[in-house]
CSV table of C-alpha atoms and ligand atoms in Angstrom, one decimal:
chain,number,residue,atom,x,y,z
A,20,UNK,CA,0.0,0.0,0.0
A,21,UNK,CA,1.2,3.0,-0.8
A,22,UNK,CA,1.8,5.0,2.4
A,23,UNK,CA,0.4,8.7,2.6
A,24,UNK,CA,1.4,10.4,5.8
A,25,UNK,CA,0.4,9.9,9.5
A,26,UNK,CA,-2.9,12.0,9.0
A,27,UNK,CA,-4.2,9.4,6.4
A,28,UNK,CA,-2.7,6.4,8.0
A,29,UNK,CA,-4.3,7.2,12.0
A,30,UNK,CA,-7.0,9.2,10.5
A,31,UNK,CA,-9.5,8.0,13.5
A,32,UNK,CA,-6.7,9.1,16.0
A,33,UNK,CA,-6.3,12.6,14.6
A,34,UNK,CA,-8.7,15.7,15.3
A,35,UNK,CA,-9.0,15.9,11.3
A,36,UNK,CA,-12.6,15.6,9.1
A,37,UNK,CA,-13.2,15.6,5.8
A,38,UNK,CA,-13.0,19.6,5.3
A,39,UNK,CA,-9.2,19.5,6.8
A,40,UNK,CA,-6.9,20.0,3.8
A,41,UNK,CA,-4.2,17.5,4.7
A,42,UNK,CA,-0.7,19.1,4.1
A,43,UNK,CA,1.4,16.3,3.9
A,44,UNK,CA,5.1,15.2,2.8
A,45,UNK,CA,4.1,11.7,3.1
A,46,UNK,CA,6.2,12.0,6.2
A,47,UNK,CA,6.2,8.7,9.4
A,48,UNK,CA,6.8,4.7,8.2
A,49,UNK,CA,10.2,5.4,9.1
A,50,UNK,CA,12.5,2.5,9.5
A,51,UNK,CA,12.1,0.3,13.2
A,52,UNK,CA,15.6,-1.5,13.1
A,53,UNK,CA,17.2,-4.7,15.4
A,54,UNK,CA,20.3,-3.4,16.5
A,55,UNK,CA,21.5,-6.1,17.3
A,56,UNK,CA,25.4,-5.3,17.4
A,57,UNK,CA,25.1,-2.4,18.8
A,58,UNK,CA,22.8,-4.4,21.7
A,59,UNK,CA,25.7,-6.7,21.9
A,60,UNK,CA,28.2,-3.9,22.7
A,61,UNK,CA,25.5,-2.6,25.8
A,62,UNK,CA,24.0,-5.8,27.2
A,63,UNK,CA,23.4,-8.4,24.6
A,64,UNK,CA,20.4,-10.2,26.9
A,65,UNK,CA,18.2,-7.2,25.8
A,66,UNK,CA,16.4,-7.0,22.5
A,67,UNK,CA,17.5,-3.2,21.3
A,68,UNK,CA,15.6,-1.0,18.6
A,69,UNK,CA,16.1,2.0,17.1
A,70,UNK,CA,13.2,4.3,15.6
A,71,UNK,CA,15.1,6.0,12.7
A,72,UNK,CA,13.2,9.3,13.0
A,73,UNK,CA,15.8,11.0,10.8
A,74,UNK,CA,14.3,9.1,7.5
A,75,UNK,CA,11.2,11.7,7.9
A,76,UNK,CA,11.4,13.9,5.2
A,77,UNK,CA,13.1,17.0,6.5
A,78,UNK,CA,15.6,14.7,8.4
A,79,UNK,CA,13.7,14.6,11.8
A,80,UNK,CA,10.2,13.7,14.2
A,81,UNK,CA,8.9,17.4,14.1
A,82,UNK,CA,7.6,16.4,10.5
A,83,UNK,CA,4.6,14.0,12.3
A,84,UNK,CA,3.5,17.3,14.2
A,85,UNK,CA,3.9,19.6,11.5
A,86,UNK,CA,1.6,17.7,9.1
A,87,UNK,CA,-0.8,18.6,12.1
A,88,UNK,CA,-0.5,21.8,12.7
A,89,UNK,CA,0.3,23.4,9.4
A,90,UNK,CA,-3.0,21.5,7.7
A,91,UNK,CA,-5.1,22.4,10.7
A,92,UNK,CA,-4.1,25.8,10.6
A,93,UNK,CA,-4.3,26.1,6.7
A,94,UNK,CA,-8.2,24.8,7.8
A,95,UNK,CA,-8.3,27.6,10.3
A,96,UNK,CA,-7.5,30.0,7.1
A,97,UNK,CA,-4.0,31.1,8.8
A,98,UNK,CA,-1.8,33.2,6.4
A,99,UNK,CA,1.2,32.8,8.9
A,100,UNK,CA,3.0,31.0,11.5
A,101,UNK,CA,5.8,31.2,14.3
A,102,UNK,CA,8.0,29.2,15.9
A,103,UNK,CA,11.1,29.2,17.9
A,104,UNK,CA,13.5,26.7,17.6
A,105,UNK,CA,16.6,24.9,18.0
A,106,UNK,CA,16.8,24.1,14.8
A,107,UNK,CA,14.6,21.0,13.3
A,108,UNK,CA,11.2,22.5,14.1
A,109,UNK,CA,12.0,25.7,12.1
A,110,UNK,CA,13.0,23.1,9.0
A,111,UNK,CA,10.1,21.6,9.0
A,112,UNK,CA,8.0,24.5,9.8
A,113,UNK,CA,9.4,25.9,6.2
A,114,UNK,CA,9.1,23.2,4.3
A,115,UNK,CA,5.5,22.6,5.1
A,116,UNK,CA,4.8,25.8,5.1
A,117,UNK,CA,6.3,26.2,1.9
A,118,UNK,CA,4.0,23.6,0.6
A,119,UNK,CA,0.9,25.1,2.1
A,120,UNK,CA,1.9,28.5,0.3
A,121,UNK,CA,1.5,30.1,3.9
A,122,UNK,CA,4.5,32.5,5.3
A,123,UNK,CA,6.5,31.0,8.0
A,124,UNK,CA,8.9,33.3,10.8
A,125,UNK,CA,11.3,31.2,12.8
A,126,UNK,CA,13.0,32.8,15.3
A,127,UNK,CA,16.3,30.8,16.0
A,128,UNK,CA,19.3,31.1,18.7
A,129,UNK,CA,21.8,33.1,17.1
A,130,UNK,CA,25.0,30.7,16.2
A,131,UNK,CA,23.7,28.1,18.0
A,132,UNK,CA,21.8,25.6,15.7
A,133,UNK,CA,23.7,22.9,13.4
A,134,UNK,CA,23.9,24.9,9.4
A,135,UNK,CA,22.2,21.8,7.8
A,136,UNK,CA,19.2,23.0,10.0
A,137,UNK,CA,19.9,26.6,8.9
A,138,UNK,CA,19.8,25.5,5.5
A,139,UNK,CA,16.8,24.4,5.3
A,140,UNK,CA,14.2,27.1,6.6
A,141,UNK,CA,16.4,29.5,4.1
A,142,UNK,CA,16.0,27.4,1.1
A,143,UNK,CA,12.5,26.7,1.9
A,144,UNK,CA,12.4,30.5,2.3
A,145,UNK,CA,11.3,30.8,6.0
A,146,UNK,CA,12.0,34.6,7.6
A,147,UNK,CA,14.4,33.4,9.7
A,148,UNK,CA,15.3,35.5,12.6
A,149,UNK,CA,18.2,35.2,14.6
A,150,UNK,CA,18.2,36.3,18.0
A,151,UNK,CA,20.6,37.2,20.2
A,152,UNK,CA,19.5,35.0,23.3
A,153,UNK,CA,19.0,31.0,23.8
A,154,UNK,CA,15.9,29.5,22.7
A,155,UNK,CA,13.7,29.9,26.0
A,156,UNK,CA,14.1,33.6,25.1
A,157,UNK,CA,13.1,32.8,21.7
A,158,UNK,CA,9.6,31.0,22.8
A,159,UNK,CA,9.1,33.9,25.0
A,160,UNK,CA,8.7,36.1,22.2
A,161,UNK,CA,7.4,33.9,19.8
A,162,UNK,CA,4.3,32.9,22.2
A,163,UNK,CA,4.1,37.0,22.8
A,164,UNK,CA,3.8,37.9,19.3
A,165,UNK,CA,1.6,34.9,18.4
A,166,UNK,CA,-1.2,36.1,21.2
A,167,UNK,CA,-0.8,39.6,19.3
A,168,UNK,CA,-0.9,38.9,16.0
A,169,UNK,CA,-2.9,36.2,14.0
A,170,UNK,CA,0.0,33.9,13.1
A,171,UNK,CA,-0.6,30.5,14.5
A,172,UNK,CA,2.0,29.2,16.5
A,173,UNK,CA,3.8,26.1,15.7
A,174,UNK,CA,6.0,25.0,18.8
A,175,UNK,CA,4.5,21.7,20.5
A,176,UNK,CA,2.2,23.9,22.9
A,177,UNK,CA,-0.2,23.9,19.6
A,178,UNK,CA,-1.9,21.1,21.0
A,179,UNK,CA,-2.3,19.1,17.3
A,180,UNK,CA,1.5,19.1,17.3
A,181,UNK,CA,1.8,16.5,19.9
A,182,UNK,CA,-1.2,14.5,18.1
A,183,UNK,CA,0.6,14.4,14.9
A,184,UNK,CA,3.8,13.3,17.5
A,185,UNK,CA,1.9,10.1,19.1
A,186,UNK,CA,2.1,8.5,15.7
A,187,UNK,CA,5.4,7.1,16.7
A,188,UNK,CA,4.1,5.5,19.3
A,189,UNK,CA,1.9,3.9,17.2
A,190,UNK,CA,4.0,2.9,14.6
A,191,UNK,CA,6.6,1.4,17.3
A,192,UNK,CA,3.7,-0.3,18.3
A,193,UNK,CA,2.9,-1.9,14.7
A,194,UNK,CA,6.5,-2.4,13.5
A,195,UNK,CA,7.0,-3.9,16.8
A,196,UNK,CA,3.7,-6.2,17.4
A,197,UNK,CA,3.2,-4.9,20.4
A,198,UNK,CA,4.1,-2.5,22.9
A,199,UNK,CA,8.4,-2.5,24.3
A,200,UNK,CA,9.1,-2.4,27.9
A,201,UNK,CA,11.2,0.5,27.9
A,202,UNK,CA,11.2,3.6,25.5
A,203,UNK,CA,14.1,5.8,26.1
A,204,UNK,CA,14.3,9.2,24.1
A,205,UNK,CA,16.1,12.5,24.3
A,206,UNK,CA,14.1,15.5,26.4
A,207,UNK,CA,14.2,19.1,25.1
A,208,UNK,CA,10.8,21.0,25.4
A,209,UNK,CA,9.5,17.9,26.6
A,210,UNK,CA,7.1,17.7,23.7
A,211,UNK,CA,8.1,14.1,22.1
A,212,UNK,CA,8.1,12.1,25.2
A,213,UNK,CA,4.7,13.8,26.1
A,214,UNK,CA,3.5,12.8,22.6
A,215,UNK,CA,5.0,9.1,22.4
A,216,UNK,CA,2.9,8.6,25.8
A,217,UNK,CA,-0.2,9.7,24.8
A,218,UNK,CA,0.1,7.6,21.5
A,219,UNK,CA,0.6,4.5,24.0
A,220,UNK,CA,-1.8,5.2,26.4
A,221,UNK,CA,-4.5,5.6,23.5
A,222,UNK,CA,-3.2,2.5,21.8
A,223,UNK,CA,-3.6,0.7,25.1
A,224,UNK,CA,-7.0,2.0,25.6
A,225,UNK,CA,-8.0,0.7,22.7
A,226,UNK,CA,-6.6,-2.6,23.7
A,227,UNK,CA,-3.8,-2.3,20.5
A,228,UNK,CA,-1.1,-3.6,23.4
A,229,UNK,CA,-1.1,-5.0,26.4
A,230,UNK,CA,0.9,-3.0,28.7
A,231,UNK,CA,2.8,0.3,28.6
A,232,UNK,CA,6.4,1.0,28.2
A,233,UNK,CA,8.2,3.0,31.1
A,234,UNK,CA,9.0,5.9,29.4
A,235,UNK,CA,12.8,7.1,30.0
A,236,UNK,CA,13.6,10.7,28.6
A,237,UNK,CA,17.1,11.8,29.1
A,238,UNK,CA,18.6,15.3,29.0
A,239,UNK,CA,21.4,16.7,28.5
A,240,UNK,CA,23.5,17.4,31.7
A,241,UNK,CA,24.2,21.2,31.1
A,242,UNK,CA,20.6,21.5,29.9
A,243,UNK,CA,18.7,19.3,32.6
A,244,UNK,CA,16.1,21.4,34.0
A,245,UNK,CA,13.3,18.8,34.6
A,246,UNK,CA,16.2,16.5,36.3
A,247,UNK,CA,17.2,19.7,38.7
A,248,UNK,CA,14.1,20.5,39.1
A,249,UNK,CA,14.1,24.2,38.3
A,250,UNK,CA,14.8,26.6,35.4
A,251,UNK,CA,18.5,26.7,34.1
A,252,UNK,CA,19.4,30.2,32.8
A,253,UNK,CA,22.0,29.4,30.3
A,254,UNK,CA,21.5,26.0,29.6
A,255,UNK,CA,24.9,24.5,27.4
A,256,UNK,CA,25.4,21.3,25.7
A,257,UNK,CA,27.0,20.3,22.4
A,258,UNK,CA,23.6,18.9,21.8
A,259,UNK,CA,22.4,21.7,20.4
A,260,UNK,CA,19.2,20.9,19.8
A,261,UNK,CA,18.2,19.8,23.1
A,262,UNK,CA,19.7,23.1,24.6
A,263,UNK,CA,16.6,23.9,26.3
A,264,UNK,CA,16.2,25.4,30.4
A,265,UNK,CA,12.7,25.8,30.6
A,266,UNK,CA,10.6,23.0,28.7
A,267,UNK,CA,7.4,24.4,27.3
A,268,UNK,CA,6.2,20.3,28.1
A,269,UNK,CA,7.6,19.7,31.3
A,270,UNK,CA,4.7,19.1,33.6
A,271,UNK,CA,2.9,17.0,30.5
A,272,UNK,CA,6.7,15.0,30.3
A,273,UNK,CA,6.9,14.6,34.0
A,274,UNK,CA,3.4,13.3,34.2
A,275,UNK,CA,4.8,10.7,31.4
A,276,UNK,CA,7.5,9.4,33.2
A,277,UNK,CA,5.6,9.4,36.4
A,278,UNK,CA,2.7,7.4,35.2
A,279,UNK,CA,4.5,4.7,33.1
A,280,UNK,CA,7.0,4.3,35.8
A,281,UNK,CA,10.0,5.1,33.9
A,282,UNK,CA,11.9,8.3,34.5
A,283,UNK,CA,13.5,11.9,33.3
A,284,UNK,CA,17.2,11.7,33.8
A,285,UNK,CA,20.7,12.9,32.0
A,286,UNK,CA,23.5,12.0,30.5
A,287,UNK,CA,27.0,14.3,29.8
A,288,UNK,CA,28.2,15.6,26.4
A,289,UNK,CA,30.7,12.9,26.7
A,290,UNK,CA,27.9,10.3,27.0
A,291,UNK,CA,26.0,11.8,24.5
A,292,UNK,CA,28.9,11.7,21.9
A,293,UNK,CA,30.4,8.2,22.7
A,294,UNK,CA,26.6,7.0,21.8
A,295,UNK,CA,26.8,8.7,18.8
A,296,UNK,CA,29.7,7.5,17.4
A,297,UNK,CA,28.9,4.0,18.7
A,298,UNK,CA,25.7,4.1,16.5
A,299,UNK,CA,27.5,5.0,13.7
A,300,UNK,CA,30.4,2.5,14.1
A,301,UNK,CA,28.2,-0.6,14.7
A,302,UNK,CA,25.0,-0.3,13.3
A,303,UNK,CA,25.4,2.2,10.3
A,304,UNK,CA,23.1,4.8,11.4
A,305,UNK,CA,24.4,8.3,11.6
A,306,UNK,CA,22.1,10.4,14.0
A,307,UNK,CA,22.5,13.9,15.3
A,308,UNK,CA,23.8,14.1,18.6
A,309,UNK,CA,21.0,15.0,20.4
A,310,UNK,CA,19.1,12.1,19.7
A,311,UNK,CA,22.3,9.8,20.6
A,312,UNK,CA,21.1,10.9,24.6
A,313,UNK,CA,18.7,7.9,24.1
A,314,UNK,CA,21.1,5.4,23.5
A,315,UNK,CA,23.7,7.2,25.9
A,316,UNK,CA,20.7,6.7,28.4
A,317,UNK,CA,20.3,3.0,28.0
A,318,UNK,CA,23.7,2.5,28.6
A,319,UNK,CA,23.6,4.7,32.0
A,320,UNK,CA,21.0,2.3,33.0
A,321,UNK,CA,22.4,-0.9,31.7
A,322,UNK,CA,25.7,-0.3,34.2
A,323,UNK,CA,22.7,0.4,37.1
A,324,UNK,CA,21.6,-3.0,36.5
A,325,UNK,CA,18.1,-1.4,35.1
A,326,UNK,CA,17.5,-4.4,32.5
A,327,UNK,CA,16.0,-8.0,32.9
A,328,UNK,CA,16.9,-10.5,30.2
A,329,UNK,CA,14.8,-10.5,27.2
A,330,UNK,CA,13.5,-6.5,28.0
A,331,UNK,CA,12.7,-4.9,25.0
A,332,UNK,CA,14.0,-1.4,24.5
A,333,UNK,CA,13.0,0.9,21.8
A,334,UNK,CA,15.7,4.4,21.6
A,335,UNK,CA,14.1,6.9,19.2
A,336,UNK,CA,16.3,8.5,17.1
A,337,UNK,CA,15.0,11.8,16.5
A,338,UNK,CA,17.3,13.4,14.1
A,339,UNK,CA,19.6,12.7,10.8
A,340,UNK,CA,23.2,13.0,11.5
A,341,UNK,CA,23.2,14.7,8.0
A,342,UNK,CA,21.8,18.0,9.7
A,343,UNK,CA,25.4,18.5,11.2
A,344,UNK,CA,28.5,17.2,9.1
A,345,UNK,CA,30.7,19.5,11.5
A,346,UNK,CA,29.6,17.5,14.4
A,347,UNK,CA,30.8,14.3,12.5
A,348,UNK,CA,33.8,15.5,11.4
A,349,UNK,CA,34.8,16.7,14.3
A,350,UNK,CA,35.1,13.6,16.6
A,351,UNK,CA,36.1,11.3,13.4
A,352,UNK,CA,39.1,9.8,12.2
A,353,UNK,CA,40.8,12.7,9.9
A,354,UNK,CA,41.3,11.3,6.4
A,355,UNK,CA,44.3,10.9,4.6
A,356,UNK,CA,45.9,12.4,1.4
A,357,UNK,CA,48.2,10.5,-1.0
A,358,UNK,CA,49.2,11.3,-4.7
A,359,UNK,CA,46.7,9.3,-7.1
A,360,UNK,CA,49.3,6.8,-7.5
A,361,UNK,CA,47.8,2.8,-6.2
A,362,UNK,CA,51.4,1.7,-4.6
A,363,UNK,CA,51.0,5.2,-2.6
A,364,UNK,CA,46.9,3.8,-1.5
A,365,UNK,CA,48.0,0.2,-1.2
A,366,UNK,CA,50.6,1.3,1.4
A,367,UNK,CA,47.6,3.0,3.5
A,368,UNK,CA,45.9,0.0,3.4
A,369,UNK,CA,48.0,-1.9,4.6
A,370,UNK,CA,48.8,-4.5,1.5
B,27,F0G,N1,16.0,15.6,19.3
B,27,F0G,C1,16.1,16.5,18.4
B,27,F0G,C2,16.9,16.2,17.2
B,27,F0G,C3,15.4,17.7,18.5
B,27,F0G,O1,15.4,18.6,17.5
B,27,F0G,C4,14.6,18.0,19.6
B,27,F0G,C5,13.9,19.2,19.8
B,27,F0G,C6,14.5,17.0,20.6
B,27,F0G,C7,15.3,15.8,20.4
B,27,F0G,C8,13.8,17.1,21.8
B,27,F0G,O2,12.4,17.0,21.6
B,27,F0G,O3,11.7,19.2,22.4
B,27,F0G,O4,10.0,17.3,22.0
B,27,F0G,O5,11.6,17.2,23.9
B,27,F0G,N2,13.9,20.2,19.0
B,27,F0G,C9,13.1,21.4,19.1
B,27,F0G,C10,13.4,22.3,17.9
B,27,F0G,C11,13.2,22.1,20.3
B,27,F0G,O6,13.2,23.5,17.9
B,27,F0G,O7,13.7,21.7,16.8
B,27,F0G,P1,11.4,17.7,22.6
């Protein structure tokens, strides 16, 4: 069957009717891979999976919520909308507002998000505003001008967002046949993991699984508000996108881990980056770093003795690695340079 976005494929979950235009990049079905060497390297009596959220069509999960709210508020008769972001919800933002025809603003940390991100609102011709400040500062103004002004807001407080979101908890569920034990996933506003629990709790209600996973959201430790318990002022991690102190979400993500019995916690840059490169190196999946805090977070647990044999654990993977080469080339093996000459390439490899 030919597969035509999360609003057609969980139509009866989705506050949609017949009169919503759907705006859609055909966006979700993304791949649900076994890892299993990569399970190997962290505790190879669990059964690990990865939910490859960088295959969505502008390279990350924001594309499930922006199918959402961009056709709802096309259906609302919107000319504009706002966001502020770290980076991926500002790319998809443009590129579905590009395909709407509607005009998009993004108001973006100065210097702070990875240039593939960048790249995208620009070429899909976003306003893109840079502002001198972190991206709490940003929201601030962006939920300001957006109770001003009719522009509809697109951050994950517009509530059809997070229902777009939940479609990966569905699709976990379906790729899966069931429901995992644990989900562990990286925490910035708090949106996703407040969305992935929703989609399972709906699922459940509707007797799709069995039981709910303990949902595990990690944060960065420089940008951990939710794990200190209060506001962080100038949040810093080399997970850019994730570089959040005040998560519009964080009651909603709290409730989350609360009720399924799992947990908010955080991992260091270090963490975050040996995951990343571990991903890469074993399993062939290059995601951005941010979304390498789920995996870093498994393996956090795994050394506290978290996992029983045979626990399935689903990591979502929120972003493509693609968004920040830099990133990559930074913490990889610089390449050589010989003369195009084999003898000179046969020495380098070693025959
Ligand atoms: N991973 C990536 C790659 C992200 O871009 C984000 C959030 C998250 C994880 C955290 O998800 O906010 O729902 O808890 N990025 C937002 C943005 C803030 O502006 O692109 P969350």
């Amino acid at each position: 069957m030919h597969w035509r976005g999360v609003i057609e494929q969980y139509r009866e979950y989705m506050s949609v009717t017949d009169q919503t235009p759907v705006i859609t990049l055909n966006e979700g079905n993304t791949p649900f891979i076994a890892c299993r060497n990569l399970s190997k390297a962290i505790n190879n009596k669990i059964r690990l999976y990865l939910k490859f959220e960088g295959a969505n069509p502008t390279g990350s999960f924001k594309d499930r919520g922006m199918t959402m709210a961009i056709s709802k508020a096309v259906e609302a008769g919107a000319e504009a909308v706002i966001c502020a972001s770290t980076g991926n919800t500002s790319a998809s933002a443009a590129a579905y507002g590009a395909r709407a025809g509607i005009k998009v603003f993004v108001l973006i940390p100065e210097g702070k998000i990875a240039v593939g991100k960048l790249a995208q609102a620009m070429i899909h011709k976003a306003n893109v505003i840079q502002v001198e400040g972190n991206f709490d500062e940003a929201l601030t103004i962006v939920k300001s001008i957006a109770s001003d002004y009719p522009i509809t807001i697109v951050n994950s407080i517009n509530p059809y967002r997070l229902e777009g979101q939940k479609s990966a908890a569905f699709e976990v569920c379906d790729q899966l046949g069931g429901n995992p034990d644990y989900h562990f996933l990286p925490v910035g506003n708090a949106g996703n993991i407040t969305a992935y629990w929703m989609g399972y709790s709906e699922y459940y209600k509707k007797g799709k699984i069995s039981s709910l996973p303990k949902m595990m959201g990690f944060q960065a430790a420089g940008a951990a508000p939710i794990v200190y318990g209060r506001v962080i002022e100038n949040p810093t991690t080399i997970a850019t996108a994730i570089r959040i102190g005040n998560p519009a979400s964080w009651k909603m993500a709290v409730n989350a881990a609360t009720e399924s019995r799992g947990e908010i916690n955080m991992v260091t840059d270090e963490e975050i980056i040996e995951a990343y490169k571990l991903v890469a190196a074993t399993e062939g999946i290059f995601c951005e770093a941010a979304s390498a805090a789920s995996i870093a977070g498994v393996i956090k647990k795994n050394k506290e003795g978290l996992f029983n044999e045979g626990d399935t654990v689903v990591c979502t993977l929120t972003g493509h690695g693609l968004k920040d080469t830099e990133m990559a080339i930074n913490f990889s093996k610089r390449p050589v340079t010989v003369k195009a000459d084999k003898t000179e390439v046969l020495k380098v490899l070693g025959y």
